Coordinates of C-alpha atoms in Angstrom, one line a residue:
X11 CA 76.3 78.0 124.9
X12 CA 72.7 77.5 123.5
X13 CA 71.7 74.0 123.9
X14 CA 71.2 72.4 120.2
X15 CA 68.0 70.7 121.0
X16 CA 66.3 73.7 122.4
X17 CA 67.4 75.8 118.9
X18 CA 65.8 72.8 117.0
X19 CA 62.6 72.6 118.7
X20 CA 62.1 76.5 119.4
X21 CA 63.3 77.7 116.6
X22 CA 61.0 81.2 116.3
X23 CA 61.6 81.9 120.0
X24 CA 65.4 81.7 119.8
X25 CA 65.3 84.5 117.2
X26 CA 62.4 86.8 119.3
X27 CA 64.7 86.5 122.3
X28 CA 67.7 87.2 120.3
X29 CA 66.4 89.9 118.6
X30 CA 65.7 91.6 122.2
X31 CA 69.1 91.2 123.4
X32 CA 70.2 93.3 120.2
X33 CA 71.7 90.6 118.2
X34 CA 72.1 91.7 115.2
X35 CA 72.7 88.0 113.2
X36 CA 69.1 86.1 113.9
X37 CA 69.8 84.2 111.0
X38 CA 72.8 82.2 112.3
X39 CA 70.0 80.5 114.1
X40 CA 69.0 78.9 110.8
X41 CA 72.0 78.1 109.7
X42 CA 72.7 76.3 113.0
X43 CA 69.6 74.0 112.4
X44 CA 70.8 73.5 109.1
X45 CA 74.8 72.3 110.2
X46 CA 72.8 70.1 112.8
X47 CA 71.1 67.9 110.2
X48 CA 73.8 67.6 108.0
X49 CA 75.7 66.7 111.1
X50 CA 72.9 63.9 112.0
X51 CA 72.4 62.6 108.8
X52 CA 76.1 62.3 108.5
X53 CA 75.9 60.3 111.6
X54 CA 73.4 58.5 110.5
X55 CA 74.9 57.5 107.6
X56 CA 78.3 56.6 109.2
X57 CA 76.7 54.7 112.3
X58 CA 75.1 52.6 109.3
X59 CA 77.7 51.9 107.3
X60 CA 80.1 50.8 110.4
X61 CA 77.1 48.9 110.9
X62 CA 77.7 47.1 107.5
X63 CA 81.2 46.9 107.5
X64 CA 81.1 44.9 111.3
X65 CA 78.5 42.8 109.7
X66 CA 81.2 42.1 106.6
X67 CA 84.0 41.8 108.7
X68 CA 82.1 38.7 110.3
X69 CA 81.0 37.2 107.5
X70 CA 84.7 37.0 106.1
X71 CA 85.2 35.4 108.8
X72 CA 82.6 32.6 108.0
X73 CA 83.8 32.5 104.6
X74 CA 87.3 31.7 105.9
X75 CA 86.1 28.6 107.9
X76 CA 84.1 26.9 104.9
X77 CA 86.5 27.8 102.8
X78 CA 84.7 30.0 99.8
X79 CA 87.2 31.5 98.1
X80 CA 85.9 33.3 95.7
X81 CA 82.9 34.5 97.8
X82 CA 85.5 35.8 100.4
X83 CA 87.2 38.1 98.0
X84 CA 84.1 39.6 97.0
X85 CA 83.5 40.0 101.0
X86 CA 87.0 41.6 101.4
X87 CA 86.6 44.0 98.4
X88 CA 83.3 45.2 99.7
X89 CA 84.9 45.6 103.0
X90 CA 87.4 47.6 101.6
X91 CA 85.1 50.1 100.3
X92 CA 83.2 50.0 103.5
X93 CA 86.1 51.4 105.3
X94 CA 86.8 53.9 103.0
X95 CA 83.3 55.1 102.6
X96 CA 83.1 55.5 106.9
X97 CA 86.7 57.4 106.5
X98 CA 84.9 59.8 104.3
X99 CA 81.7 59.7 106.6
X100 CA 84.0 60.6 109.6
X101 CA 85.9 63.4 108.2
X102 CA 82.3 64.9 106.9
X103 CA 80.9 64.3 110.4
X104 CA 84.3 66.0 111.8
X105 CA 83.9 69.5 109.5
X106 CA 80.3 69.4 110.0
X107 CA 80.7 69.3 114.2
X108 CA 83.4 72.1 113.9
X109 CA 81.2 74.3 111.9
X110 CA 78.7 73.4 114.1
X111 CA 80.3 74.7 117.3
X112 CA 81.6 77.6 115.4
X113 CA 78.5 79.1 115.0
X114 CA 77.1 77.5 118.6
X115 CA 79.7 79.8 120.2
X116 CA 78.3 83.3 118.2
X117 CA 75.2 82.7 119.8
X118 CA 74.2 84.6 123.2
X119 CA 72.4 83.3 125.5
X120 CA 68.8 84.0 125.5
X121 CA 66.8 86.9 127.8
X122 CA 64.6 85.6 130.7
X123 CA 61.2 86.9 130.2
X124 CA 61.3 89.8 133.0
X125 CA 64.1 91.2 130.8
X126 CA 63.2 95.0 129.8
X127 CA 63.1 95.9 126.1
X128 CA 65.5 98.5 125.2
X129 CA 69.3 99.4 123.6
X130 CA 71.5 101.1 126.0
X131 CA 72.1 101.6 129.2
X132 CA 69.6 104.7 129.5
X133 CA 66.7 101.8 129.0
X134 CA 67.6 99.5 132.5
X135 CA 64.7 99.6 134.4
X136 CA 65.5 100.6 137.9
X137 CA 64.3 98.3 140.5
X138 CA 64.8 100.2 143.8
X139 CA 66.7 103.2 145.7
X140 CA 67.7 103.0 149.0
X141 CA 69.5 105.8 151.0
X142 CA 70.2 110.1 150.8
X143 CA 72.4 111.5 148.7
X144 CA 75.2 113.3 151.3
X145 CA 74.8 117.3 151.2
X146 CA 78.6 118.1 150.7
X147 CA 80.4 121.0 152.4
X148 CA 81.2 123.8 150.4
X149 CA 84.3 123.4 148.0
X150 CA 84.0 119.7 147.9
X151 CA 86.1 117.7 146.3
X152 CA 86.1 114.8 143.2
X153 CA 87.8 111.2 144.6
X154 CA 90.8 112.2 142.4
X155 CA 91.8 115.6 144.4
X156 CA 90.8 114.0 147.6
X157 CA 93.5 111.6 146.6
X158 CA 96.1 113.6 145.6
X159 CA 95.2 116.2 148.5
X160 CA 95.6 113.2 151.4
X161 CA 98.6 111.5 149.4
X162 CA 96.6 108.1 149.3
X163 CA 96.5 107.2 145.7
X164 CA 99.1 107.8 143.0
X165 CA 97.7 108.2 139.4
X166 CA 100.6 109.9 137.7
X167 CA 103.3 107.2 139.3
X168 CA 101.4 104.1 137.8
X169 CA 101.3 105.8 134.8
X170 CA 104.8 106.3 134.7
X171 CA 105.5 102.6 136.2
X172 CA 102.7 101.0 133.8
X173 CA 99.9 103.4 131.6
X174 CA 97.2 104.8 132.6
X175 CA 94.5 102.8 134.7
X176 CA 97.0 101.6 136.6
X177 CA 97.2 103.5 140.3
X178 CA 99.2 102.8 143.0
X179 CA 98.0 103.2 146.5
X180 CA 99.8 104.7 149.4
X181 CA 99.7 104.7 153.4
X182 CA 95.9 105.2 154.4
X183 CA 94.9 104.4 151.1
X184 CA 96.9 100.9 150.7
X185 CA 95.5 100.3 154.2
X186 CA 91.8 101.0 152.9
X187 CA 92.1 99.3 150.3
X188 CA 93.2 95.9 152.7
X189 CA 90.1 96.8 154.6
X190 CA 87.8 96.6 152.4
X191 CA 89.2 93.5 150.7
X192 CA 88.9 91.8 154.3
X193 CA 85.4 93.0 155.1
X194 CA 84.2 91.7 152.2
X195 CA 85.6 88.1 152.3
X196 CA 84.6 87.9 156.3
X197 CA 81.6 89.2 155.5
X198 CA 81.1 86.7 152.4
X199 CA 82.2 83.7 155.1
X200 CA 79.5 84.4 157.2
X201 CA 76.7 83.8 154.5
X202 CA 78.3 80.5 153.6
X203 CA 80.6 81.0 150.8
X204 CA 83.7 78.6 150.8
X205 CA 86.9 81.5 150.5
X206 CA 89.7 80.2 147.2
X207 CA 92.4 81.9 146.2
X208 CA 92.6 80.4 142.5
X209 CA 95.9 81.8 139.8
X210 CA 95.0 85.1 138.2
X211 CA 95.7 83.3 134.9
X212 CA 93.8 81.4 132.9
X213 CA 93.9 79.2 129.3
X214 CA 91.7 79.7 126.6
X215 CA 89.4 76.7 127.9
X216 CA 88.7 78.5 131.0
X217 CA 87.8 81.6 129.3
X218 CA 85.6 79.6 126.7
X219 CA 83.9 77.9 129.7
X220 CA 82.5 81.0 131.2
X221 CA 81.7 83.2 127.9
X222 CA 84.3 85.1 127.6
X223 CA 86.0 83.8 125.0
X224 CA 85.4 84.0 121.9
X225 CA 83.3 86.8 122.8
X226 CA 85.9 89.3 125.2
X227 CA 89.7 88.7 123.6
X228 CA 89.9 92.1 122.7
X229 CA 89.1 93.2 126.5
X230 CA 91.5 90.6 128.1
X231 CA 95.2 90.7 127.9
X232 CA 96.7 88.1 126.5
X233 CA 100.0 86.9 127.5
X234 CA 101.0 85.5 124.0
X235 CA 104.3 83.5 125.1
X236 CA 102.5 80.6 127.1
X237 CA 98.4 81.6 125.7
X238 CA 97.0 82.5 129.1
X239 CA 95.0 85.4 130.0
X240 CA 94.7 87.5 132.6
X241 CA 91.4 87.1 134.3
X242 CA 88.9 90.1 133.8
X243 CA 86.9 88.9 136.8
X244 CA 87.6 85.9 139.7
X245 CA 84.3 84.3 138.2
X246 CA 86.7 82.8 135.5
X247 CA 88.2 80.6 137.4
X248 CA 86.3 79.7 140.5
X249 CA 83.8 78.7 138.0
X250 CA 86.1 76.5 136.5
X251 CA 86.7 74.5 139.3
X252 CA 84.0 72.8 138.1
X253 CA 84.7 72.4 134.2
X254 CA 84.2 68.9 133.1
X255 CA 82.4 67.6 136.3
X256 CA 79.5 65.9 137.3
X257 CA 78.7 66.8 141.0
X258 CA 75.8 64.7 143.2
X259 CA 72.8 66.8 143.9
X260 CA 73.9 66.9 147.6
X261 CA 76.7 69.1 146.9
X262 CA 74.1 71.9 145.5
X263 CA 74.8 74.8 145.7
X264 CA 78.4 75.1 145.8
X265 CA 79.0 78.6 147.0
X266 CA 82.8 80.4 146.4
X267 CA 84.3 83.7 146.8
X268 CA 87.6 84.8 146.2
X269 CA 89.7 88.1 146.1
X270 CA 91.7 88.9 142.6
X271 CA 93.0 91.9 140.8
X272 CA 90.8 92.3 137.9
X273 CA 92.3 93.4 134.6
X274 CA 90.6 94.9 131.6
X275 CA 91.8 96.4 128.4
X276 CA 88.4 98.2 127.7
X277 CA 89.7 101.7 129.4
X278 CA 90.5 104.4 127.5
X279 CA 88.2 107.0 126.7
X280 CA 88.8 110.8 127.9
X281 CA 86.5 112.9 130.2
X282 CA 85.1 113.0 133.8
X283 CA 83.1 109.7 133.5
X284 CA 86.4 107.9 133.3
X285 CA 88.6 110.1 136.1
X286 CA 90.8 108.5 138.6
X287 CA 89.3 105.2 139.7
X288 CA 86.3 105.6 137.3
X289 CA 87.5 103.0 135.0
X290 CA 90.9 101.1 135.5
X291 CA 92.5 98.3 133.6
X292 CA 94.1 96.6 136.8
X293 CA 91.4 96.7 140.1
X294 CA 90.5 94.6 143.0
X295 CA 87.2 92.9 143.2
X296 CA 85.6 89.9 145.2
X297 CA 84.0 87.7 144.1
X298 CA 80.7 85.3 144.3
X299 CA 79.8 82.6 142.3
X300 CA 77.3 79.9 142.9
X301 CA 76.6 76.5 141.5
X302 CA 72.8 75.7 142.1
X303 CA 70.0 73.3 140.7
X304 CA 68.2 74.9 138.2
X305 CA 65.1 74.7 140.1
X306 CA 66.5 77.4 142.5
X307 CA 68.8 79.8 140.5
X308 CA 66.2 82.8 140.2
X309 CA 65.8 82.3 144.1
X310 CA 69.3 82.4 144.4
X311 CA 69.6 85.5 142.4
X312 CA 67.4 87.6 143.8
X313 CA 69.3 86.4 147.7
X314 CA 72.7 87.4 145.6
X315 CA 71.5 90.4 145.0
X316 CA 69.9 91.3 148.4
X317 CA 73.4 90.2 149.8
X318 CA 75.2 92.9 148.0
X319 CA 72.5 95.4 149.4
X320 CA 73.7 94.7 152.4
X321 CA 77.1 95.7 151.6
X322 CA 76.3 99.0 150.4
X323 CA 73.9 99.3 153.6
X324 CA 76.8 98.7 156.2
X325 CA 79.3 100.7 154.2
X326 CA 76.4 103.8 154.6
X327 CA 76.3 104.5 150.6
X328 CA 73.2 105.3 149.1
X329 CA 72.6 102.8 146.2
X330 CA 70.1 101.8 143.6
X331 CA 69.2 98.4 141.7
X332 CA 68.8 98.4 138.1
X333 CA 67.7 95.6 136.1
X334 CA 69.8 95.2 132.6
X335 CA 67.2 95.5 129.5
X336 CA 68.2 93.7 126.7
X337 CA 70.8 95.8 124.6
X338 CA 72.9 96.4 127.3
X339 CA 72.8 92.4 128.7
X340 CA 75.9 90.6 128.7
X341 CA 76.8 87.9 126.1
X342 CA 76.2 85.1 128.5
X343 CA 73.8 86.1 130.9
X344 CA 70.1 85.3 131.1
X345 CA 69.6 88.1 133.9
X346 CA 71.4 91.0 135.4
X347 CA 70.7 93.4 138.3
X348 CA 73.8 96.2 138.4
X349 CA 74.2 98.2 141.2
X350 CA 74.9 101.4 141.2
X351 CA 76.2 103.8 144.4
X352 CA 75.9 107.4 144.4
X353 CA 79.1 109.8 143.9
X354 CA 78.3 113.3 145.4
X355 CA 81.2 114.9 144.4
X356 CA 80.9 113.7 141.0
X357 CA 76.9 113.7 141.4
X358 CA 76.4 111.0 139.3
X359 CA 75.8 107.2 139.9
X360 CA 78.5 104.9 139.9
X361 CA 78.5 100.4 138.6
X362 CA 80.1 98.7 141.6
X363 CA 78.4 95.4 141.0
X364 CA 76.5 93.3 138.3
X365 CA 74.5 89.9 140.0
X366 CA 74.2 87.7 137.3
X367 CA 72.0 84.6 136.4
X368 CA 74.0 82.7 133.2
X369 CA 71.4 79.7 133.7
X370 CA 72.4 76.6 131.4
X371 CA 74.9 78.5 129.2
X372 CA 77.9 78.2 131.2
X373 CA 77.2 75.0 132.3
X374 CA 76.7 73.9 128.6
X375 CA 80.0 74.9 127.6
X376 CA 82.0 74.0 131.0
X377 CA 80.1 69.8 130.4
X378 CA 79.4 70.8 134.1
X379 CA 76.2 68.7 135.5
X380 CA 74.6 67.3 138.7
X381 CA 73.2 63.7 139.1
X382 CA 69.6 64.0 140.5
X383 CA 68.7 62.0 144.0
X384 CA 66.8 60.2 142.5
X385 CA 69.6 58.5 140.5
X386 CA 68.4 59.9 137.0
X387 CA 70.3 61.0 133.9
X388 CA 72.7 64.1 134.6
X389 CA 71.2 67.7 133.8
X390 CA 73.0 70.5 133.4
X391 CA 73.4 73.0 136.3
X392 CA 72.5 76.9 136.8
X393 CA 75.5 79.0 137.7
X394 CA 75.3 82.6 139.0
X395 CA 78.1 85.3 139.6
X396 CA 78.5 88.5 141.5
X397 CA 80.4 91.5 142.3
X398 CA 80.4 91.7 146.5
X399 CA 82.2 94.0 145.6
X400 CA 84.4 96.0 143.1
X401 CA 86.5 98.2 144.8
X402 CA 87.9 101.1 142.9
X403 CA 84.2 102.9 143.0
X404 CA 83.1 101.9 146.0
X405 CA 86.3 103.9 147.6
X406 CA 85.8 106.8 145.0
X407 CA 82.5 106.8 146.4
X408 CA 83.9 106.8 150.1
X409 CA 85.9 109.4 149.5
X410 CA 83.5 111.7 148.2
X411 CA 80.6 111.3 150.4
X412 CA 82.7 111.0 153.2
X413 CA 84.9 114.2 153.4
X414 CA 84.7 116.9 155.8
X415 CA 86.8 119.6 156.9
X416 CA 88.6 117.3 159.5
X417 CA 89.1 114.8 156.8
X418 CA 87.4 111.8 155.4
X419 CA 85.3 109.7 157.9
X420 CA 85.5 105.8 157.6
X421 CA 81.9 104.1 158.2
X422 CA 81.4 102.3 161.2
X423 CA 81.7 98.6 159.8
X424 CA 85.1 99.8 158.1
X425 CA 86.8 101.0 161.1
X426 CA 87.7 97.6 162.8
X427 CA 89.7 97.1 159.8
X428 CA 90.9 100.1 158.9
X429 CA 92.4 100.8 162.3
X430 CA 91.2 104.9 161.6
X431 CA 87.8 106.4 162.1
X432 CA 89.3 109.5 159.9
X433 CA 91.7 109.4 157.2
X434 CA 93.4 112.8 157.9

C-alpha cells in the first residue's frame, strides 16, 4: 500500500508512474487526497472538541467544590453536547478512514524509474541470454509425450481424480520431482536463507499483507467454510511471519526459503502454450523472500536475481533475463526480472521465475518496520521475493532438452539426488 504522505506531497508523480504501469483509474489519486483531508480536518476537529469537553469536565468539577449551582448546570449541559458532538466527530472520522483505505488498497504500487515503458509482455526488455539452445534428434518429442512415453507423469488421472492442471507424478518422475525440490532448498541453505515450512493456508490478512488481496481473489481458491485461502505462492506466508512487527536493524536482512505446492485458479485456456505442465493450478515452487533495509534492496535484488542464474547454470538450461515494463508489472511490485528457460521441443521460452522488489508497499500494509541503530523512529522495511525455482517448467524443460534415444539424461548437479544419470 501507497504511503498517504508520499500521495499528498507528490501528487503529479503518483499519477505519471501510475499511468506507466497501465492503471487505468489515475484519478482515484485525487480522490484519495481529498478522503485524507476530510479525514484530518475531522480529526482535527474531534481532537479539539475532546479537548473542550476534558477542559469542561474539570471545571464541573470546580463548580462542585464552591458550590455554583446554577453555573454547574450550565457546565453539565454544555458537556453534554460536547460528548455528543465528539460521538458524531468519531463516527465521521470512522467512515472517512474506511473510505480512506478503500481506495488506498486500489492503488498499485508505483514503477522504479529503470522500469521499461510498454503494455504486454512483448514490450519486457530483455536484460541478458546465457547458454545454446540443444539441437534435438530427429522426431523429438514435447514434455507431454516424453511423459506419457516414460510413464512419469499422469495428466489424464489427475483429471479424473481432480480437473485439469492437476498431474500426478509416477516412479522416475515423483523421484525428479523430490530432487529437484531438495537441490533447491540445499542449495538455498548454502547462500544463507533460514529453511520454514509454514501451512499452505492463509486468512484474508495474510493475503492483504502481501498484495494479493484485494487484488488476486479470483486467482486464489477460497475455502469458504473457515475463509482461508490456498496460497498462490510460499511468499504469502513466510512474509507474514513478520506482519505487525518491529525488528532491530541487526536482524537485517532476514532471509527465508520454503517448499509449498502452489495453487492458482488462473488456468484454463486451450492450445500448446498451456500443454501438460505449461500452466497448472496445483505446482511445486520454492521459495525466497528477503526482509532488508531499504538502503540495500536494489542490491539485494540484483544478488536474487544472479542467484537464480545460478540455478539455471548448474541445471545446464539455456535461460534469459527479462526485465517486466510497466503493463505487464505486478500489482505490488516496484521491479521485476522474470526468467525465462528455453523449451526445444516446444521452441519457445518458458517463465520459471519472477525476482521481485515490492519496496515499502508490503511493508506498509504488513505495519512491518525496523528500529534504526541509532535508536531513531521506526521506518518501514524493503521486502523482496523470488522464484528459486518453479518446478513444473523447469522439468518440461528437462525433459525436452534432455532426451536422446537412450532416454532422458539428468544434469550433473541432479544426479546425486535423483539416484539416475538417465531416466529410461
Amino acid at each position: 500500500m501507497l504511503q498517504i504522505s508520499y500521495i499528498r506531497e507528490q501528487k503529479e508523480t503518483v499519477k505519471e508512474r501510475l499511468i506507466l504501469k497501465n492503471f487505468k483509474e489515475p484519478e482515484l489519486v485525487d480522490e484519495v487526497i481529498r478522503l485524507d483531508e476530510l479525514r484530518r480536518r475531522t480529526q482535527s476537529q474531534l481532537d479539539n472538541v475532546q479537548a473542550q469537553a476534558n477542559n469542561m469536565a474539570k471545571s464541573i468539577g470546580e463548580l462542585v467544590k464552591t458550590g455554583q449551582r446554577d453555573e454547574m448546570e450550565k457546565a453539565r449541559h454544555t458537556s453534554v453536547l460536547l460528548k455528543e458532538d465528539a460521538r458524531q466527530l468519531a463516527e465521521e472520522l470512522a467512515e472517512y478512514e474506511q473510505k480512506l483505505e478503500d481506495a488506498l488498497v486500489q492503488l498499485p504500487n508505483l514503477p522504479h524509474d529503470s522500469v521499461p515503458r510498454g503494455n504486454t509482455a512483448e514490450d519486457n526488455e530483455v536484460m541478458l541470454s546465457q547458454g545454446s539452445k540443444p539441437s534435438l534428434p530427429a522426431g523429438a518429442l514435447p514434455h507431454w509425450e516424453l511423459a506419457a512415453k516414460y510413464d512419469i507423469i499422469d495428466f489424464e488421472l489427475g483429471t479424473k481424480i481432480t480437473g485439469a492442471g492437476f498431474p500426478v507424478y509416477k516412479g522416475n518422475g515423483a523421484k525428479l520431482q523430490r530432487a529437484l525440490i531438495n537441490f533447491f532448498l540445499d542449495e538455498a541453505g548454502k547462500a544463507g536463507y533460514r529453511e520454514v515450512q509454514p501451512p499452505v493456508l492463509v486468512n484474508e490478512q495474510s493475503g492483504f499483507g502481501t498484495g494479493q488481496l484485494p487484488d488476486k481473489e479470483g486467482q486464489m481458491y477460497h475455502i469458504t467454510g473457515d475463509n482461508l485461502y490456498l496460497v498462490p505462492t510460499a511468499e504469502v506466508p513466510i512474509t507474514n511471519f513478520y506482519r505487525d512487527t518491529i525488528l532491530s536493524e541487526e536482524e537485517l536482512p532476514a532471509k527465508n526459503t520454503a517448499y509449498t505446492p502452489c495453487f492458482r485458479r488462473e488456468a484454463g485456456s486451450y492450445g500448446a502454450h498451456v500443454r501438460g505442465l505449461n500452466r497448472l493450478h496445483q505446482f511445486d515452487k520454492v521459495e525466497i523472500v528477503q526482509v532488508v533495509h531499504p538502503d540495500n534492496s536494489y542490491k539485494v535484488l540484483e544478488s536474487m536475481c544472479v542467484y537464480v542464474q545460478s540455478l539455471l547454470e548448474k541445471l545446464e538450461l539455456p535461460y534469459r533475463v527479462l526485465k517486466l515494463c510497466g503493463g505487464d508489472l505486478g500489482f505490488a511490485s516496484a521491479l521485476t526480472y522474470d526468467l525465462e528457460v528455453f523449451s526445444a521441443a516446444q521452441d519457445r521460452w518458458l517463465e520459471v521465475s519472477s525476482v521481485s522488489n515490492f519496496e515499502t508497499f508490503q511493508a506498509n500494509r504488513l505495519k512491518l518496520r525496523f528500529r534504526p541503530r541509532d535508536g531513531g523512529k521506526p521506518q518501514l522495511v524493503h521486502t523482496l521475493n523470488g522464484s528459486a525455482l518453479a518446478l513444473p517448467r523447469i522439468v518440461a524443460a528437462l525433459l525436452e532438452n534432455n532426451q536422446t534415444p537412450e532416454g532422458i539424461r539428468m544434469p550433473a548437479a541432479l544426479v546425486p539426488y535423483t539416484g539416475f544419470e538417465v531416466l529410461r
